[in-house]
Amino acid sequence: MAESAGSVVLARSAMNRAVTEGQRPAGRPVRGARRISAALAGLAASTRHELLTFDDPVASAERAIPGPFLELAAACMRAAAERAGEVRRVVPRHALPRVEDGPRIPGRARFADAIPFKLIVVDRTVAAVPLDLELLYNGLLLIRDPVVVQALVRTHHACWTAAEELGHIPPPRSPSEPPEQLRPVLEALLSGLTDEAAAARLGMSARTYSRRVGELMAALGTTSRFRAGAEAARRGWL
């Protein structure tokens, strides 16, 4: 526990000092729901070996965050977890009912009395931390500096070691069909229509169509429309 507390203090100190001095750890701030969604989809698509997270689904549910954003963020995390060989997720004790009753995310999960901040680390090469340390929707910092990423990995390891095992959730079988509400979007995407023409054909607004395309690509684990078609074909969705 002492090691865990010490790691958290050091991580928070580094983040707070950076804010106070008008700087950030080497990384790129991302703001706005659209850009944040794209960043999360990019993290999911780039995951290959390991996914480490501090996650509190209750915190997001209790805030006025648009449902589509929450759904897309969850889809991105599921896609990343399905691609990773190792998944370690630390959740606070108060979130256990929601974790157990919510969507099943593959990998291992442990619970602690509290988490220090929300965190995503992909393959120990890139990390995402909320700018306010709590909600990704309010903006996130994509960190690629190897020293900072390693410090966050050590923080996660210390908390993971001190946490209690929740269990191992096996990866779900890949569905042989896309989610029903996304099939028309997949067909429109592959037809080569412009977004405006596709939205008109499907009888939805351009904004709704764009959001559905984002959900589709997150489900396919890619940010590229070309790769989305290839991945859909690989899964037998076409």
mmCIF file of C-alpha atoms in Angstrom:
data_model
loop_
_atom_site.group_PDB
_atom_site.id
_atom_site.type_symbol
_atom_site.label_atom_id
_atom_site.label_comp_id
_atom_site.label_asym_id
_atom_site.label_seq_id
_atom_site.Cartn_x
_atom_site.Cartn_y
_atom_site.Cartn_z
ATOM 1 C CA MET A 1 0.000 0.000 0.000
ATOM 2 C CA ALA A 2 2.884 2.368 0.811
ATOM 3 C CA GLU A 3 4.362 1.820 -2.650
ATOM 4 C CA SER A 4 0.973 2.452 -4.239
ATOM 5 C CA ALA A 5 0.418 5.671 -2.294
ATOM 6 C CA GLY A 6 3.921 6.873 -3.072
ATOM 7 C CA SER A 7 3.522 6.248 -6.807
ATOM 8 C CA VAL A 8 0.220 8.108 -6.865
ATOM 9 C CA VAL A 9 1.692 11.078 -4.991
ATOM 10 C CA LEU A 10 4.597 11.293 -7.420
ATOM 11 C CA ALA A 11 2.323 11.054 -10.454
ATOM 12 C CA ARG A 12 -0.074 13.684 -9.129
ATOM 13 C CA SER A 13 2.819 15.934 -8.171
ATOM 14 C CA ALA A 14 4.251 15.783 -11.673
ATOM 15 C CA MET A 15 0.881 16.552 -13.260
ATOM 16 C CA ASN A 16 0.063 19.375 -10.844
ATOM 17 C CA ARG A 17 3.508 20.931 -11.186
ATOM 18 C CA ALA A 18 3.163 20.920 -14.951
ATOM 19 C CA VAL A 19 -0.173 22.734 -14.710
ATOM 20 C CA THR A 20 1.176 25.257 -12.198
ATOM 21 C CA GLU A 21 4.164 26.056 -14.375
ATOM 22 C CA GLY A 22 1.945 26.475 -17.429
ATOM 23 C CA GLN A 23 3.308 23.317 -19.022
ATOM 24 C CA ARG A 24 2.171 19.780 -19.623
ATOM 25 C CA PRO A 25 4.114 16.525 -19.729
ATOM 26 C CA ALA A 26 5.317 15.866 -23.267
ATOM 27 C CA GLY A 27 2.052 15.171 -25.018
ATOM 28 C CA ARG A 28 -0.823 16.612 -27.008
ATOM 29 C CA PRO A 29 -3.963 18.087 -25.437
ATOM 30 C CA VAL A 30 -7.156 16.974 -27.167
ATOM 31 C CA ARG A 31 -10.405 18.874 -26.604
ATOM 32 C CA GLY A 32 -13.889 18.644 -28.061
ATOM 33 C CA ALA A 33 -16.076 15.546 -28.201
ATOM 34 C CA ARG A 34 -15.315 14.845 -31.852
ATOM 35 C CA ARG A 35 -11.530 14.993 -31.477
ATOM 36 C CA ILE A 36 -11.600 13.071 -28.215
ATOM 37 C CA SER A 37 -13.702 10.345 -29.856
ATOM 38 C CA ALA A 38 -11.209 10.133 -32.715
ATOM 39 C CA ALA A 39 -8.314 9.919 -30.237
ATOM 40 C CA LEU A 40 -9.993 7.066 -28.345
ATOM 41 C CA ALA A 41 -10.706 5.241 -31.601
ATOM 42 C CA GLY A 42 -7.048 5.705 -32.550
ATOM 43 C CA LEU A 43 -5.909 4.198 -29.251
ATOM 44 C CA ALA A 44 -8.203 1.223 -29.788
ATOM 45 C CA ALA A 45 -6.918 0.709 -33.330
ATOM 46 C CA SER A 46 -3.261 0.902 -32.254
ATOM 47 C CA THR A 47 -3.551 -1.592 -29.385
ATOM 48 C CA ARG A 48 -1.554 -4.742 -29.970
ATOM 49 C CA HIS A 49 -0.258 -6.272 -26.742
ATOM 50 C CA GLU A 50 -1.345 -4.635 -23.488
ATOM 51 C CA LEU A 51 -4.044 -2.341 -22.136
ATOM 52 C CA LEU A 52 -3.811 -0.818 -18.646
ATOM 53 C CA THR A 53 -6.600 1.345 -17.232
ATOM 54 C CA PHE A 54 -7.896 3.117 -14.168
ATOM 55 C CA ASP A 55 -11.619 3.283 -14.795
ATOM 56 C CA ASP A 56 -14.651 4.591 -12.907
ATOM 57 C CA PRO A 57 -17.807 4.115 -15.005
ATOM 58 C CA VAL A 58 -19.943 5.593 -12.236
ATOM 59 C CA ALA A 59 -18.208 8.984 -12.475
ATOM 60 C CA SER A 60 -19.139 9.326 -16.151
ATOM 61 C CA ALA A 61 -22.691 8.121 -15.594
ATOM 62 C CA GLU A 62 -23.321 10.737 -12.906
ATOM 63 C CA ARG A 63 -22.317 13.653 -15.152
ATOM 64 C CA ALA A 64 -24.237 15.275 -17.982
ATOM 65 C CA ILE A 65 -22.265 13.550 -20.736
ATOM 66 C CA PRO A 66 -24.045 12.786 -24.030
ATOM 67 C CA GLY A 67 -25.046 9.153 -24.359
ATOM 68 C CA PRO A 68 -23.505 8.736 -27.833
ATOM 69 C CA PHE A 69 -20.103 9.792 -26.489
ATOM 70 C CA LEU A 70 -20.316 7.305 -23.627
ATOM 71 C CA GLU A 71 -21.341 4.562 -26.031
ATOM 72 C CA LEU A 72 -18.485 5.346 -28.414
ATOM 73 C CA ALA A 73 -15.923 5.510 -25.581
ATOM 74 C CA ALA A 74 -17.129 2.145 -24.267
ATOM 75 C CA ALA A 75 -16.959 0.641 -27.752
ATOM 76 C CA CYS A 76 -13.395 1.875 -28.149
ATOM 77 C CA MET A 77 -12.329 0.303 -24.858
ATOM 78 C CA ARG A 78 -13.976 -3.000 -25.745
ATOM 79 C CA ALA A 79 -12.247 -2.981 -29.127
ATOM 80 C CA ALA A 80 -8.871 -2.238 -27.505
ATOM 81 C CA ALA A 81 -9.378 -4.971 -24.903
ATOM 82 C CA GLU A 82 -10.272 -7.499 -27.581
ATOM 83 C CA ARG A 83 -7.084 -6.699 -29.481
ATOM 84 C CA ALA A 84 -4.763 -6.781 -26.460
ATOM 85 C CA GLY A 85 -3.193 -9.967 -25.166
ATOM 86 C CA GLU A 86 -3.072 -8.580 -21.619
ATOM 87 C CA VAL A 87 -5.729 -6.334 -20.061
ATOM 88 C CA ARG A 88 -5.472 -4.998 -16.507
ATOM 89 C CA ARG A 89 -8.290 -2.772 -15.336
ATOM 90 C CA VAL A 90 -8.435 -1.202 -11.864
ATOM 91 C CA VAL A 91 -11.857 0.071 -10.756
ATOM 92 C CA PRO A 92 -12.991 1.668 -7.469
ATOM 93 C CA ARG A 93 -15.010 -0.429 -5.062
ATOM 94 C CA HIS A 94 -18.144 1.714 -5.416
ATOM 95 C CA ALA A 95 -18.254 0.934 -9.160
ATOM 96 C CA LEU A 96 -18.357 -2.859 -8.750
ATOM 97 C CA PRO A 97 -22.131 -3.238 -9.288
ATOM 98 C CA ARG A 98 -21.939 -1.270 -12.526
ATOM 99 C CA VAL A 99 -18.891 -3.207 -13.715
ATOM 100 C CA GLU A 100 -20.503 -6.572 -12.981
ATOM 101 C CA ASP A 101 -23.835 -5.630 -14.582
ATOM 102 C CA GLY A 102 -22.433 -3.599 -17.461
ATOM 103 C CA PRO A 103 -20.887 -4.555 -20.812
ATOM 104 C CA ARG A 104 -18.289 -7.297 -20.471
ATOM 105 C CA ILE A 105 -14.791 -6.056 -21.201
ATOM 106 C CA PRO A 106 -12.259 -8.844 -21.793
ATOM 107 C CA GLY A 107 -9.265 -9.264 -19.518
ATOM 108 C CA ARG A 108 -8.492 -9.074 -15.827
ATOM 109 C CA ALA A 109 -10.025 -6.583 -13.411
ATOM 110 C CA ARG A 110 -9.230 -5.691 -9.808
ATOM 111 C CA PHE A 111 -10.937 -3.313 -7.412
ATOM 112 C CA ALA A 112 -9.455 -0.803 -4.996
ATOM 113 C CA ASP A 113 -10.942 1.585 -2.463
ATOM 114 C CA ALA A 114 -10.371 4.374 -4.998
ATOM 115 C CA ILE A 115 -8.442 5.151 -8.165
ATOM 116 C CA PRO A 116 -6.107 8.168 -8.312
ATOM 117 C CA PHE A 117 -7.271 9.361 -11.750
ATOM 118 C CA LYS A 118 -8.622 7.946 -14.990
ATOM 119 C CA LEU A 119 -5.906 6.446 -17.153
ATOM 120 C CA ILE A 120 -5.410 4.482 -20.358
ATOM 121 C CA VAL A 121 -2.009 3.066 -21.311
ATOM 122 C CA VAL A 122 -1.582 1.215 -24.602
ATOM 123 C CA ASP A 123 1.403 -1.085 -25.129
ATOM 124 C CA ARG A 124 3.463 1.025 -22.703
ATOM 125 C CA THR A 125 4.082 3.515 -25.522
ATOM 126 C CA VAL A 126 1.181 5.964 -25.282
ATOM 127 C CA ALA A 127 -1.052 7.069 -22.412
ATOM 128 C CA ALA A 128 -4.230 9.112 -22.163
ATOM 129 C CA VAL A 129 -5.062 11.066 -19.016
ATOM 130 C CA PRO A 130 -8.043 13.431 -18.626
ATOM 131 C CA LEU A 131 -6.976 17.057 -18.472
ATOM 132 C CA ASP A 132 -8.983 17.348 -15.236
ATOM 133 C CA LEU A 133 -7.808 13.833 -14.158
ATOM 134 C CA GLU A 134 -11.456 12.691 -13.944
ATOM 135 C CA LEU A 135 -13.459 12.789 -17.179
ATOM 136 C CA LEU A 136 -12.176 12.107 -20.677
ATOM 137 C CA TYR A 137 -15.121 14.070 -22.056
ATOM 138 C CA ASN A 138 -13.623 17.283 -20.625
ATOM 139 C CA GLY A 139 -10.444 16.800 -22.647
ATOM 140 C CA LEU A 140 -7.503 14.448 -22.538
ATOM 141 C CA LEU A 141 -3.752 14.536 -22.826
ATOM 142 C CA LEU A 142 -2.113 12.044 -25.180
ATOM 143 C CA ILE A 143 1.311 11.330 -23.720
ATOM 144 C CA ARG A 144 4.090 9.686 -25.704
ATOM 145 C CA ASP A 145 7.116 10.781 -23.711
ATOM 146 C CA PRO A 146 8.652 7.432 -22.640
ATOM 147 C CA VAL A 147 9.664 8.664 -19.181
ATOM 148 C CA VAL A 148 6.180 9.949 -18.342
ATOM 149 C CA VAL A 149 4.515 6.852 -19.799
ATOM 150 C CA GLN A 150 6.803 4.616 -17.751
ATOM 151 C CA ALA A 151 5.962 6.580 -14.598
ATOM 152 C CA LEU A 152 2.257 6.035 -15.269
ATOM 153 C CA VAL A 153 2.865 2.326 -15.903
ATOM 154 C CA ARG A 154 4.648 2.050 -12.547
ATOM 155 C CA THR A 155 1.766 3.871 -10.852
ATOM 156 C CA HIS A 156 -0.688 1.422 -12.387
ATOM 157 C CA HIS A 157 1.466 -1.553 -11.387
ATOM 158 C CA ALA A 158 1.635 -0.382 -7.768
ATOM 159 C CA CYS A 159 -2.141 0.097 -7.590
ATOM 160 C CA TRP A 160 -2.764 -3.214 -9.361
ATOM 161 C CA THR A 161 -0.547 -5.074 -6.886
ATOM 162 C CA ALA A 162 -2.438 -3.598 -3.931
ATOM 163 C CA ALA A 163 -5.905 -4.155 -5.442
ATOM 164 C CA GLU A 164 -8.161 -7.221 -5.025
ATOM 165 C CA GLU A 165 -8.892 -9.616 -7.854
ATOM 166 C CA LEU A 166 -12.285 -9.318 -9.507
ATOM 167 C CA GLY A 167 -11.790 -12.084 -12.003
ATOM 168 C CA HIS A 168 -10.884 -12.844 -15.589
ATOM 169 C CA ILE A 169 -13.381 -12.123 -18.328
ATOM 170 C CA PRO A 170 -12.773 -14.118 -21.505
ATOM 171 C CA PRO A 171 -12.941 -12.237 -24.797
ATOM 172 C CA PRO A 172 -16.321 -12.524 -26.503
ATOM 173 C CA ARG A 173 -16.607 -14.324 -29.784
ATOM 174 C CA SER A 174 -16.490 -11.958 -32.729
ATOM 175 C CA PRO A 175 -20.046 -11.464 -33.956
ATOM 176 C CA SER A 176 -20.746 -12.823 -37.413
ATOM 177 C CA GLU A 177 -22.958 -9.817 -38.076
ATOM 178 C CA PRO A 178 -22.463 -6.102 -37.381
ATOM 179 C CA PRO A 179 -24.735 -4.419 -34.821
ATOM 180 C CA GLU A 180 -28.128 -4.104 -36.499
ATOM 181 C CA GLN A 181 -28.238 -0.293 -36.324
ATOM 182 C CA LEU A 182 -24.831 -0.075 -38.017
ATOM 183 C CA ARG A 183 -25.468 -2.381 -40.968
ATOM 184 C CA PRO A 184 -27.043 0.352 -43.155
ATOM 185 C CA VAL A 185 -24.134 2.640 -42.281
ATOM 186 C CA LEU A 186 -21.609 -0.036 -43.274
ATOM 187 C CA GLU A 187 -23.400 -0.578 -46.580
ATOM 188 C CA ALA A 188 -23.528 3.166 -47.245
ATOM 189 C CA LEU A 189 -19.864 3.555 -46.309
ATOM 190 C CA LEU A 190 -18.844 0.846 -48.760
ATOM 191 C CA SER A 191 -21.036 2.259 -51.535
ATOM 192 C CA GLY A 192 -18.681 5.195 -52.043
ATOM 193 C CA LEU A 193 -21.367 7.823 -51.410
ATOM 194 C CA THR A 194 -20.440 11.144 -49.879
ATOM 195 C CA ASP A 195 -21.456 11.562 -46.252
ATOM 196 C CA GLU A 196 -24.196 13.990 -47.262
ATOM 197 C CA ALA A 197 -25.627 11.611 -49.864
ATOM 198 C CA ALA A 198 -25.388 8.624 -47.505
ATOM 199 C CA ALA A 199 -27.121 10.528 -44.702
ATOM 200 C CA ALA A 200 -29.910 11.554 -47.073
ATOM 201 C CA ARG A 201 -30.355 7.978 -48.299
ATOM 202 C CA LEU A 202 -30.606 6.702 -44.728
ATOM 203 C CA GLY A 203 -32.949 9.494 -43.667
ATOM 204 C CA MET A 204 -30.721 10.853 -40.916
ATOM 205 C CA SER A 205 -28.884 14.085 -40.276
ATOM 206 C CA ALA A 206 -25.269 14.473 -41.343
ATOM 207 C CA ARG A 207 -24.278 14.698 -37.679
ATOM 208 C CA THR A 208 -26.059 11.442 -36.820
ATOM 209 C CA TYR A 209 -24.522 9.689 -39.809
ATOM 210 C CA SER A 210 -21.050 10.900 -38.834
ATOM 211 C CA ARG A 211 -21.584 9.634 -35.286
ATOM 212 C CA ARG A 212 -22.738 6.236 -36.553
ATOM 213 C CA VAL A 213 -19.672 6.002 -38.798
ATOM 214 C CA GLY A 214 -17.547 6.679 -35.718
ATOM 215 C CA GLU A 215 -19.354 3.938 -33.800
ATOM 216 C CA LEU A 216 -18.838 1.532 -36.696
ATOM 217 C CA MET A 217 -15.111 2.226 -36.944
ATOM 218 C CA ALA A 218 -14.734 1.914 -33.168
ATOM 219 C CA ALA A 219 -16.492 -1.467 -33.316
ATOM 220 C CA LEU A 220 -14.079 -2.486 -36.057
ATOM 221 C CA GLY A 221 -11.082 -1.119 -34.114
ATOM 222 C CA THR A 222 -9.886 1.347 -36.747
ATOM 223 C CA THR A 223 -9.930 5.057 -37.561
ATOM 224 C CA SER A 224 -9.506 4.513 -41.312
ATOM 225 C CA ARG A 225 -12.555 4.083 -43.522
ATOM 226 C CA PHE A 226 -10.525 1.955 -45.919
ATOM 227 C CA ARG A 227 -9.362 -0.319 -43.107
ATOM 228 C CA ALA A 228 -12.929 -0.428 -41.781
ATOM 229 C CA GLY A 229 -14.018 -2.049 -45.038
ATOM 230 C CA ALA A 230 -11.128 -4.501 -44.905
ATOM 231 C CA GLU A 231 -11.815 -5.403 -41.277
ATOM 232 C CA ALA A 232 -15.544 -5.817 -41.970
ATOM 233 C CA ALA A 233 -14.651 -8.207 -44.771
ATOM 234 C CA ARG A 234 -12.255 -10.130 -42.508
ATOM 235 C CA ARG A 235 -15.018 -10.576 -39.935
ATOM 236 C CA GLY A 236 -17.478 -11.757 -42.533
ATOM 237 C CA TRP A 237 -19.767 -8.749 -42.090
ATOM 238 C CA LEU A 238 -20.128 -8.177 -45.831
#
